[in-house]
PDB file of C-alpha atoms in Angstrom:
ATOM      1  CA  UNK A   1      18.826 -15.917 -16.559  1.00 49.00           C
ATOM      2  CA  UNK A   2      17.995 -15.400 -20.163  1.00 57.00           C
ATOM      3  CA  UNK A   3      16.633 -12.137 -21.456  1.00 68.00           C
ATOM      4  CA  UNK A   4      12.913 -11.728 -20.951  1.00 93.00           C
ATOM      5  CA  UNK A   5      10.267  -9.185 -20.055  1.00 97.00           C
ATOM      6  CA  UNK A   6      10.155  -8.097 -16.430  1.00 98.00           C
ATOM      7  CA  UNK A   7       7.326  -6.244 -14.750  1.00 98.00           C
ATOM      8  CA  UNK A   8       7.769  -3.336 -12.339  1.00 98.00           C
ATOM      9  CA  UNK A   9       5.125  -1.471 -10.346  1.00 98.00           C
ATOM     10  CA  UNK A  10       4.810   0.800  -7.298  1.00 98.00           C
ATOM     11  CA  UNK A  11       3.717   0.087  -3.740  1.00 97.00           C
ATOM     12  CA  UNK A  12       0.260   1.642  -4.095  1.00 97.00           C
ATOM     13  CA  UNK A  13      -0.629  -1.545  -5.962  1.00 97.00           C
ATOM     14  CA  UNK A  14      -2.786  -4.125  -4.199  1.00 97.00           C
ATOM     15  CA  UNK A  15      -0.970  -7.422  -4.740  1.00 97.00           C
ATOM     16  CA  UNK A  16      -0.673 -10.349  -2.366  1.00 96.00           C
ATOM     17  CA  UNK A  17       2.832 -11.485  -1.357  1.00 96.00           C
ATOM     18  CA  UNK A  18       2.065 -14.769  -3.178  1.00 97.00           C
ATOM     19  CA  UNK A  19       1.290 -12.947  -6.433  1.00 97.00           C
ATOM     20  CA  UNK A  20       4.446 -10.837  -6.231  1.00 98.00           C
ATOM     21  CA  UNK A  21       6.471 -13.982  -5.697  1.00 97.00           C
ATOM     22  CA  UNK A  22       4.762 -16.223  -8.246  1.00 97.00           C
ATOM     23  CA  UNK A  23       4.915 -13.678 -11.068  1.00 97.00           C
ATOM     24  CA  UNK A  24       8.300 -12.230 -10.153  1.00 96.00           C
ATOM     25  CA  UNK A  25       7.029  -8.652  -9.909  1.00 98.00           C
ATOM     26  CA  UNK A  26       9.333  -5.857  -8.758  1.00 98.00           C
ATOM     27  CA  UNK A  27       7.559  -3.396  -6.450  1.00 98.00           C
ATOM     28  CA  UNK A  28       9.240  -0.006  -6.032  1.00 98.00           C
ATOM     29  CA  UNK A  29       8.147   1.556  -2.731  1.00 97.00           C
ATOM     30  CA  UNK A  30       6.927   5.081  -2.192  1.00 96.00           C
ATOM     31  CA  UNK A  31       7.856   6.786   1.069  1.00 95.00           C
ATOM     32  CA  UNK A  32       5.631   8.307   3.734  1.00 95.00           C
ATOM     33  CA  UNK A  33       6.484  10.913   6.329  1.00 95.00           C
ATOM     34  CA  UNK A  34       4.332  10.976   9.411  1.00 93.00           C
ATOM     35  CA  UNK A  35       4.992  13.163  12.462  1.00 90.00           C
ATOM     36  CA  UNK A  36       8.459  13.985  11.133  1.00 92.00           C
ATOM     37  CA  UNK A  37       9.577  10.373  10.626  1.00 95.00           C
ATOM     38  CA  UNK A  38       9.984   8.908   7.149  1.00 96.00           C
ATOM     39  CA  UNK A  39       9.071   5.306   6.361  1.00 96.00           C
ATOM     40  CA  UNK A  40       9.484   3.168   3.263  1.00 95.00           C
ATOM     41  CA  UNK A  41       6.100   1.734   2.307  1.00 94.00           C
ATOM     42  CA  UNK A  42       5.904  -1.982   3.028  1.00 91.00           C
ATOM     43  CA  UNK A  43       9.541  -2.163   4.135  1.00 93.00           C
ATOM     44  CA  UNK A  44       9.663  -0.589   7.580  1.00 93.00           C
ATOM     45  CA  UNK A  45       5.967   0.095   8.090  1.00 94.00           C
ATOM     46  CA  UNK A  46       3.008  -2.174   7.379  1.00 93.00           C
ATOM     47  CA  UNK A  47      -0.277  -0.899   5.997  1.00 94.00           C
ATOM     48  CA  UNK A  48      -2.066  -1.553   9.278  1.00 93.00           C
ATOM     49  CA  UNK A  49       0.636   0.240  11.311  1.00 94.00           C
ATOM     50  CA  UNK A  50       0.488   3.192   8.970  1.00 95.00           C
ATOM     51  CA  UNK A  51      -3.290   3.572   9.262  1.00 93.00           C
ATOM     52  CA  UNK A  52      -3.066   3.457  13.058  1.00 92.00           C
ATOM     53  CA  UNK A  53      -0.393   6.179  13.032  1.00 93.00           C
ATOM     54  CA  UNK A  54      -2.369   8.248  10.513  1.00 91.00           C
ATOM     55  CA  UNK A  55      -5.540   8.051  12.593  1.00 88.00           C
ATOM     56  CA  UNK A  56      -3.593   9.194  15.676  1.00 90.00           C
ATOM     57  CA  UNK A  57      -1.629  11.962  13.937  1.00 89.00           C
ATOM     58  CA  UNK A  58      -2.629  15.629  13.938  1.00 84.00           C
ATOM     59  CA  UNK A  59      -0.791  16.277  10.687  1.00 87.00           C
ATOM     60  CA  UNK A  60      -1.663  14.862   7.284  1.00 90.00           C
ATOM     61  CA  UNK A  61       1.095  12.378   6.362  1.00 93.00           C
ATOM     62  CA  UNK A  62       3.193  13.321   3.345  1.00 93.00           C
ATOM     63  CA  UNK A  63       3.678  10.755   0.628  1.00 93.00           C
ATOM     64  CA  UNK A  64       6.581  10.923  -1.805  1.00 95.00           C
ATOM     65  CA  UNK A  65       7.183   9.155  -5.076  1.00 95.00           C
ATOM     66  CA  UNK A  66      10.284   6.942  -5.324  1.00 97.00           C
ATOM     67  CA  UNK A  67      13.391   8.953  -6.145  1.00 96.00           C
ATOM     68  CA  UNK A  68      14.782   9.013  -9.666  1.00 98.00           C
ATOM     69  CA  UNK A  69      17.918   7.360  -8.251  1.00 98.00           C
ATOM     70  CA  UNK A  70      15.958   4.367  -6.991  1.00 97.00           C
ATOM     71  CA  UNK A  71      14.377   3.893 -10.416  1.00 98.00           C
ATOM     72  CA  UNK A  72      17.780   4.177 -12.106  1.00 98.00           C
ATOM     73  CA  UNK A  73      19.101   1.379  -9.906  1.00 98.00           C
ATOM     74  CA  UNK A  74      16.054  -0.849 -10.487  1.00 98.00           C
ATOM     75  CA  UNK A  75      16.141  -0.367 -14.271  1.00 98.00           C
ATOM     76  CA  UNK A  76      19.916  -0.946 -14.464  1.00 98.00           C
ATOM     77  CA  UNK A  77      19.604  -4.196 -12.502  1.00 98.00           C
ATOM     78  CA  UNK A  78      16.615  -5.539 -14.408  1.00 97.00           C
ATOM     79  CA  UNK A  79      18.021  -4.771 -17.865  1.00 97.00           C
ATOM     80  CA  UNK A  80      21.562  -5.971 -17.094  1.00 96.00           C
ATOM     81  CA  UNK A  81      20.870  -9.392 -18.677  1.00 94.00           C
ATOM     82  CA  UNK A  82      19.350  -7.835 -21.802  1.00 95.00           C
ATOM     83  CA  UNK A  83      15.781  -8.020 -20.521  1.00 96.00           C
ATOM     84  CA  UNK A  84      13.014  -5.586 -21.351  1.00 97.00           C
ATOM     85  CA  UNK A  85      11.084  -3.865 -18.569  1.00 98.00           C
ATOM     86  CA  UNK A  86       7.392  -2.971 -18.479  1.00 98.00           C
ATOM     87  CA  UNK A  87       6.604  -0.480 -15.707  1.00 98.00           C
ATOM     88  CA  UNK A  88       2.955  -0.003 -14.716  1.00 98.00           C
ATOM     89  CA  UNK A  89       2.316   2.771 -12.202  1.00 98.00           C
ATOM     90  CA  UNK A  90      -0.427   4.575 -10.346  1.00 97.00           C
ATOM     91  CA  UNK A  91      -2.298   7.383 -12.074  1.00 96.00           C
ATOM     92  CA  UNK A  92      -0.414  10.559 -12.839  1.00 94.00           C
ATOM     93  CA  UNK A  93      -3.218  12.508 -11.168  1.00 89.00           C
ATOM     94  CA  UNK A  94      -2.293  10.882  -7.841  1.00 91.00           C
ATOM     95  CA  UNK A  95       1.495  10.831  -7.965  1.00 93.00           C
ATOM     96  CA  UNK A  96       4.610  11.804  -9.898  1.00 95.00           C
ATOM     97  CA  UNK A  97       5.872   8.195  -9.744  1.00 97.00           C
ATOM     98  CA  UNK A  98       5.602   7.474 -13.481  1.00 98.00           C
ATOM     99  CA  UNK A  99       7.335  10.772 -14.240  1.00 98.00           C
ATOM    100  CA  UNK A 100      10.245   9.860 -11.923  1.00 98.00           C
ATOM    101  CA  UNK A 101      10.480   6.489 -13.706  1.00 98.00           C
ATOM    102  CA  UNK A 102      10.497   8.203 -17.107  1.00 98.00           C
ATOM    103  CA  UNK A 103      13.269  10.585 -16.079  1.00 98.00           C
ATOM    104  CA  UNK A 104      15.332   7.718 -14.668  1.00 98.00           C
ATOM    105  CA  UNK A 105      15.068   5.669 -17.880  1.00 98.00           C
ATOM    106  CA  UNK A 106      16.043   8.773 -19.814  1.00 98.00           C
ATOM    107  CA  UNK A 107      19.079   9.607 -17.653  1.00 97.00           C
ATOM    108  CA  UNK A 108      20.551   6.098 -17.924  1.00 97.00           C
ATOM    109  CA  UNK A 109      19.758   5.856 -21.637  1.00 97.00           C
ATOM    110  CA  UNK A 110      17.298   2.991 -21.242  1.00 96.00           C
ATOM    111  CA  UNK A 111      14.215   4.435 -22.899  1.00 96.00           C
ATOM    112  CA  UNK A 112      14.271   1.612 -25.486  1.00 96.00           C
ATOM    113  CA  UNK A 113      14.494  -1.104 -22.837  1.00 97.00           C
ATOM    114  CA  UNK A 114      11.924   0.395 -20.473  1.00 98.00           C
ATOM    115  CA  UNK A 115       8.245   0.722 -21.476  1.00 98.00           C
ATOM    116  CA  UNK A 116       6.121   2.770 -19.078  1.00 98.00           C
ATOM    117  CA  UNK A 117       2.353   2.580 -18.710  1.00 98.00           C
ATOM    118  CA  UNK A 118       0.141   4.905 -16.676  1.00 98.00           C
ATOM    119  CA  UNK A 119      -2.452   2.517 -15.189  1.00 97.00           C
ATOM    120  CA  UNK A 120      -4.762   5.563 -14.819  1.00 96.00           C
ATOM    121  CA  UNK A 121      -5.885   3.835 -11.628  1.00 96.00           C
ATOM    122  CA  UNK A 122      -4.310   2.461  -8.458  1.00 96.00           C
ATOM    123  CA  UNK A 123      -4.676  -0.294  -5.857  1.00 97.00           C
ATOM    124  CA  UNK A 124      -6.271  -3.526  -7.126  1.00 96.00           C
ATOM    125  CA  UNK A 125      -7.270  -1.991 -10.463  1.00 95.00           C
ATOM    126  CA  UNK A 126      -3.571  -1.295 -11.087  1.00 97.00           C
ATOM    127  CA  UNK A 127      -2.827  -4.847  -9.919  1.00 97.00           C
ATOM    128  CA  UNK A 128      -5.079  -6.347 -12.600  1.00 96.00           C
ATOM    129  CA  UNK A 129      -2.925  -4.663 -15.238  1.00 97.00           C
ATOM    130  CA  UNK A 130       0.307  -5.710 -13.521  1.00 98.00           C
ATOM    131  CA  UNK A 131      -0.855  -9.321 -13.228  1.00 97.00           C
ATOM    132  CA  UNK A 132      -1.999  -9.395 -16.860  1.00 97.00           C
ATOM    133  CA  UNK A 133       1.433  -8.161 -17.967  1.00 98.00           C
ATOM    134  CA  UNK A 134       3.340 -10.539 -15.679  1.00 98.00           C
ATOM    135  CA  UNK A 135       1.292 -13.583 -16.726  1.00 97.00           C
ATOM    136  CA  UNK A 136       1.758 -12.670 -20.392  1.00 97.00           C
ATOM    137  CA  UNK A 137       5.504 -12.251 -19.839  1.00 97.00           C
ATOM    138  CA  UNK A 138       5.709 -15.692 -18.234  1.00 96.00           C
ATOM    139  CA  UNK A 139       3.753 -17.120 -21.157  1.00 96.00           C
ATOM    140  CA  UNK A 140       6.375 -15.700 -23.519  1.00 96.00           C
ATOM    141  CA  UNK A 141       4.197 -13.068 -25.169  1.00 96.00           C
ATOM    142  CA  UNK A 142       5.797 -10.174 -27.027  1.00 96.00           C
ATOM    143  CA  UNK A 143       6.170  -6.670 -25.642  1.00 97.00           C
ATOM    144  CA  UNK A 144       3.567  -5.418 -28.093  1.00 97.00           C
ATOM    145  CA  UNK A 145       1.069  -8.108 -27.045  1.00 97.00           C
ATOM    146  CA  UNK A 146       1.596  -7.266 -23.377  1.00 97.00           C
ATOM    147  CA  UNK A 147       1.123  -3.523 -23.886  1.00 98.00           C
ATOM    148  CA  UNK A 148      -2.022  -4.086 -25.960  1.00 97.00           C
ATOM    149  CA  UNK A 149      -3.460  -6.417 -23.331  1.00 96.00           C
ATOM    150  CA  UNK A 150      -2.884  -3.854 -20.578  1.00 96.00           C
ATOM    151  CA  UNK A 151      -4.325  -0.987 -22.621  1.00 95.00           C
ATOM    152  CA  UNK A 152      -7.367  -3.111 -23.399  1.00 93.00           C
ATOM    153  CA  UNK A 153      -7.857  -4.074 -19.758  1.00 92.00           C
ATOM    154  CA  UNK A 154      -7.584  -0.443 -18.691  1.00 89.00           C
ATOM    155  CA  UNK A 155     -10.740   0.399 -20.667  1.00 86.00           C
ATOM    156  CA  UNK A 156     -12.736  -2.369 -19.027  1.00 84.00           C
ATOM    157  CA  UNK A 157     -12.089  -1.475 -15.433  1.00 85.00           C
ATOM    158  CA  UNK A 158     -13.898   0.561 -12.896  1.00 80.00           C
ATOM    159  CA  UNK A 159     -12.772   1.935  -9.582  1.00 89.00           C
ATOM    160  CA  UNK A 160     -15.539   3.083  -7.229  1.00 94.00           C
ATOM    161  CA  UNK A 161     -14.537   4.675  -3.988  1.00 96.00           C
ATOM    162  CA  UNK A 162     -16.494   5.935  -1.005  1.00 96.00           C
ATOM    163  CA  UNK A 163     -14.891   8.800   0.915  1.00 94.00           C
ATOM    164  CA  UNK A 164     -16.674   9.404   4.200  1.00 93.00           C
ATOM    165  CA  UNK A 165     -14.437  12.096   5.654  1.00 89.00           C
ATOM    166  CA  UNK A 166     -13.188  14.771   3.277  1.00 86.00           C
ATOM    167  CA  UNK A 167     -10.529  16.341   5.525  1.00 82.00           C
ATOM    168  CA  UNK A 168      -7.566  14.510   4.019  1.00 85.00           C
ATOM    169  CA  UNK A 169      -8.676  15.049   0.432  1.00 83.00           C
ATOM    170  CA  UNK A 170      -9.063  18.764   1.034  1.00 78.00           C
ATOM    171  CA  UNK A 171      -5.740  19.116   2.856  1.00 79.00           C
ATOM    172  CA  UNK A 172      -4.011  17.034   0.183  1.00 79.00           C
ATOM    173  CA  UNK A 173      -5.396  19.251  -2.592  1.00 75.00           C
ATOM    174  CA  UNK A 174      -6.019  16.304  -4.917  1.00 70.00           C
ATOM    175  CA  UNK A 175      -9.546  17.426  -5.732  1.00 70.00           C
ATOM    176  CA  UNK A 176      -8.795  21.082  -6.221  1.00 68.00           C
ATOM    177  CA  UNK A 177     -11.065  23.946  -5.136  1.00 67.00           C
ATOM    178  CA  UNK A 178     -14.192  21.872  -5.722  1.00 65.00           C
ATOM    179  CA  UNK A 179     -13.500  19.734  -2.645  1.00 62.00           C
ATOM    180  CA  UNK A 180     -13.473  22.676  -0.269  1.00 64.00           C
ATOM    181  CA  UNK A 181     -16.823  23.852  -1.580  1.00 69.00           C
ATOM    182  CA  UNK A 182     -18.392  20.425  -1.123  1.00 68.00           C
ATOM    183  CA  UNK A 183     -16.901  19.905   2.293  1.00 63.00           C
ATOM    184  CA  UNK A 184     -18.293  23.043   3.848  1.00 63.00           C
ATOM    185  CA  UNK A 185     -21.652  21.301   3.613  1.00 67.00           C
ATOM    186  CA  UNK A 186     -22.362  19.249   6.682  1.00 68.00           C
ATOM    187  CA  UNK A 187     -21.471  15.566   6.851  1.00 81.00           C
ATOM    188  CA  UNK A 188     -20.873  15.224   3.127  1.00 88.00           C
ATOM    189  CA  UNK A 189     -19.572  12.001   1.650  1.00 93.00           C
ATOM    190  CA  UNK A 190     -18.483  11.501  -1.941  1.00 92.00           C
ATOM    191  CA  UNK A 191     -18.254   8.699  -4.435  1.00 95.00           C
ATOM    192  CA  UNK A 192     -15.074   8.911  -6.493  1.00 94.00           C
ATOM    193  CA  UNK A 193     -14.355   7.390  -9.898  1.00 93.00           C
ATOM    194  CA  UNK A 194     -11.208   7.671 -12.033  1.00 92.00           C
ATOM    195  CA  UNK A 195     -12.271   7.873 -15.672  1.00 90.00           C
ATOM    196  CA  UNK A 196      -9.251   8.354 -17.905  1.00 91.00           C
ATOM    197  CA  UNK A 197      -7.016   8.614 -14.854  1.00 92.00           C
ATOM    198  CA  UNK A 198      -8.739  11.676 -13.407  1.00 89.00           C
ATOM    199  CA  UNK A 199     -10.180  11.825  -9.918  1.00 86.00           C
ATOM    200  CA  UNK A 200     -13.862  12.655 -10.375  1.00 88.00           C
ATOM    201  CA  UNK A 201     -16.651  13.195  -7.885  1.00 90.00           C
ATOM    202  CA  UNK A 202     -19.331  10.913  -9.346  1.00 93.00           C
ATOM    203  CA  UNK A 203     -21.898  11.598  -6.638  1.00 94.00           C
ATOM    204  CA  UNK A 204     -22.156  13.404  -3.344  1.00 91.00           C
ATOM    205  CA  UNK A 205     -24.558  12.993  -0.474  1.00 92.00           C
ATOM    206  CA  UNK A 206     -25.047  13.063   3.230  1.00 90.00           C
ATOM    207  CA  UNK A 207     -24.190  10.629   5.970  1.00 91.00           C
ATOM    208  CA  UNK A 208     -24.536   6.873   6.286  1.00 93.00           C
ATOM    209  CA  UNK A 209     -27.569   6.689   4.052  1.00 95.00           C
ATOM    210  CA  UNK A 210     -25.446   7.883   1.119  1.00 96.00           C
ATOM    211  CA  UNK A 211     -22.868   5.129   1.752  1.00 96.00           C
ATOM    212  CA  UNK A 212     -25.632   2.523   2.090  1.00 96.00           C
ATOM    213  CA  UNK A 213     -27.051   3.550  -1.292  1.00 97.00           C
ATOM    214  CA  UNK A 214     -23.576   3.297  -2.813  1.00 97.00           C
ATOM    215  CA  UNK A 215     -23.224  -0.208  -1.378  1.00 96.00           C
ATOM    216  CA  UNK A 216     -26.615  -1.230  -2.767  1.00 96.00           C
ATOM    217  CA  UNK A 217     -25.797   0.120  -6.239  1.00 96.00           C
ATOM    218  CA  UNK A 218     -22.448  -1.637  -6.416  1.00 95.00           C
ATOM    219  CA  UNK A 219     -23.872  -4.923  -5.117  1.00 96.00           C
ATOM    220  CA  UNK A 220     -26.693  -4.711  -7.660  1.00 96.00           C
ATOM    221  CA  UNK A 221     -24.113  -4.298 -10.440  1.00 94.00           C
ATOM    222  CA  UNK A 222     -22.156  -7.295  -9.123  1.00 94.00           C
ATOM    223  CA  UNK A 223     -25.413  -9.278  -8.994  1.00 96.00           C
ATOM    224  CA  UNK A 224     -26.144  -8.392 -12.631  1.00 95.00           C
ATOM    225  CA  UNK A 225     -22.685  -9.563 -13.745  1.00 93.00           C
ATOM    226  CA  UNK A 226     -22.277 -12.352 -11.224  1.00 93.00           C
ATOM    227  CA  UNK A 227     -21.322 -14.983 -13.790  1.00 92.00           C
ATOM    228  CA  UNK A 228     -18.748 -12.812 -15.565  1.00 91.00           C
ATOM    229  CA  UNK A 229     -16.916 -11.433 -12.556  1.00 91.00           C
ATOM    230  CA  UNK A 230     -13.989 -13.591 -11.452  1.00 86.00           C
ATOM    231  CA  UNK A 231     -12.948 -11.481  -8.503  1.00 91.00           C
ATOM    232  CA  UNK A 232     -14.172  -8.563  -6.450  1.00 94.00           C
ATOM    233  CA  UNK A 233     -11.573  -6.664  -4.471  1.00 96.00           C
ATOM    234  CA  UNK A 234     -12.398  -4.426  -1.557  1.00 97.00           C
ATOM    235  CA  UNK A 235      -9.686  -2.151  -0.264  1.00 97.00           C
ATOM    236  CA  UNK A 236     -10.271  -0.128   2.862  1.00 97.00           C
ATOM    237  CA  UNK A 237      -8.555   2.231   5.272  1.00 97.00           C
ATOM    238  CA  UNK A 238      -9.702   1.287   8.762  1.00 95.00           C
ATOM    239  CA  UNK A 239     -13.065  -0.493   8.802  1.00 95.00           C
ATOM    240  CA  UNK A 240     -12.345  -4.250   8.688  1.00 95.00           C
ATOM    241  CA  UNK A 241     -15.656  -5.276  10.313  1.00 95.00           C
ATOM    242  CA  UNK A 242     -17.768  -3.389   7.776  1.00 95.00           C
ATOM    243  CA  UNK A 243     -15.734  -4.897   4.951  1.00 96.00           C
ATOM    244  CA  UNK A 244     -16.342  -8.384   6.322  1.00 96.00           C
ATOM    245  CA  UNK A 245     -20.075  -7.697   5.848  1.00 95.00           C
ATOM    246  CA  UNK A 246     -19.394  -6.697   2.222  1.00 93.00           C
ATOM    247  CA  UNK A 247     -17.379  -9.857   1.635  1.00 95.00           C
ATOM    248  CA  UNK A 248     -20.231 -12.025   2.903  1.00 96.00           C
ATOM    249  CA  UNK A 249     -22.787 -10.239   0.730  1.00 97.00           C
ATOM    250  CA  UNK A 250     -20.699 -10.916  -2.384  1.00 96.00           C
ATOM    251  CA  UNK A 251     -20.288 -14.562  -1.391  1.00 95.00           C
ATOM    252  CA  UNK A 252     -24.084 -14.777  -1.119  1.00 96.00           C
ATOM    253  CA  UNK A 253     -24.453 -13.391  -4.654  1.00 97.00           C
ATOM    254  CA  UNK A 254     -22.063 -16.007  -6.062  1.00 95.00           C
ATOM    255  CA  UNK A 255     -19.805 -18.179  -3.888  1.00 95.00           C
ATOM    256  CA  UNK A 256     -17.511 -18.747  -6.897  1.00 93.00           C
ATOM    257  CA  UNK A 257     -16.445 -15.104  -6.998  1.00 93.00           C
ATOM    258  CA  UNK A 258     -13.101 -14.699  -5.305  1.00 93.00           C
ATOM    259  CA  UNK A 259     -13.143 -11.821  -2.817  1.00 95.00           C
ATOM    260  CA  UNK A 260      -9.907 -10.086  -1.911  1.00 96.00           C
ATOM    261  CA  UNK A 261     -10.404  -7.801   1.086  1.00 96.00           C
ATOM    262  CA  UNK A 262      -7.300  -5.902   2.191  1.00 97.00           C
ATOM    263  CA  UNK A 263      -6.093  -2.658   3.714  1.00 97.00           C
ATOM    264  CA  UNK A 264      -5.173  -0.082   1.077  1.00 97.00           C
ATOM    265  CA  UNK A 265      -1.718   1.458   0.687  1.00 96.00           C
ATOM    266  CA  UNK A 266      -0.534   4.426   2.777  1.00 95.00           C
ATOM    267  CA  UNK A 267      -0.621   6.505  -0.403  1.00 92.00           C
ATOM    268  CA  UNK A 268      -4.349   5.978  -0.896  1.00 93.00           C
ATOM    269  CA  UNK A 269      -5.185   6.001   2.819  1.00 95.00           C
ATOM    270  CA  UNK A 270      -3.528   9.411   3.148  1.00 93.00           C
ATOM    271  CA  UNK A 271      -5.618  10.941   0.379  1.00 89.00           C
ATOM    272  CA  UNK A 272      -8.880   9.126   1.042  1.00 93.00           C
ATOM    273  CA  UNK A 273      -8.880   9.440   4.819  1.00 93.00           C
ATOM    274  CA  UNK A 274     -10.393   7.468   7.643  1.00 93.00           C
ATOM    275  CA  UNK A 275     -13.397   5.284   6.813  1.00 95.00           C
ATOM    276  CA  UNK A 276     -12.827   5.254   3.048  1.00 97.00           C
ATOM    277  CA  UNK A 277     -13.165   2.082   0.997  1.00 97.00           C
ATOM    278  CA  UNK A 278     -13.092   1.140  -2.663  1.00 97.00           C
ATOM    279  CA  UNK A 279     -14.481  -1.690  -4.764  1.00 96.00           C
ATOM    280  CA  UNK A 280     -12.790  -3.085  -7.879  1.00 94.00           C
ATOM    281  CA  UNK A 281     -13.805  -5.735 -10.327  1.00 91.00           C
ATOM    282  CA  UNK A 282     -13.445  -6.555 -13.944  1.00 83.00           C
ATOM    283  CA  UNK A 283     -15.303  -9.031 -16.127  1.00 77.00           C
ATOM    284  CA  UNK A 284     -12.092  -9.655 -18.083  1.00 72.00           C
ATOM    285  CA  UNK A 285      -9.596 -12.381 -17.465  1.00 67.00           C
ATOM    286  CA  UNK A 286      -6.436 -10.693 -16.321  1.00 64.00           C
TER     287      UNK A 286
END
């Protein structure tokens, strides 16, 4: 094949198998260790299987970024025909994946061929950037045009996540000392955002009522932008029935909005814990 621009991402991304195939996206898997056994995300454990194991496990699963060696191999293969690579990865605040990719490109002397972008997000929000880049690449756009498109899209996105059980977040240390302080309060739930790639507690409250208010606020926002939003994505850990309700509510707002409702990656499930869900949408074409 002739030289072109190829897109690489990590397995925390929320892409359908059809999208990966159609846009020729390379997905580098993270690994997860649960009860002493290590799995490769999406290769020898499905998202649903992982969540079931996580919910049954006493220990918090451990997630690991892809090794530098794996990235070296991927970059060598993809650049062998003279192609450029654009790598878009989950936020630095969540994982060292982009750092491992950077070191790999450096070690094999491919820093000119490999352009790395911190999505500052994850899941479907990361996917919007990956899809934008992959579609641009297929349309023959330049590297500069692709990078600018992704950077532009990044500013126009919002990730809103509801965490209903703080145990995993506290154990995982991703929220720092603040999380422990919040969690000692009874039955506290939090709404998380990721402005500029940082995990922020946007709001905190108690019990189901807090989640219901979150749902109302997000649905109201979707209602207000119902003609500009092309897709709403809902990613969840282990509450498919509740998410079905969400899907139907969005369809009622505007049946033309595509709704993608899927289980999140082991990486996110591990940090967010049982019962968590997130909503993503952008008014941009991606």
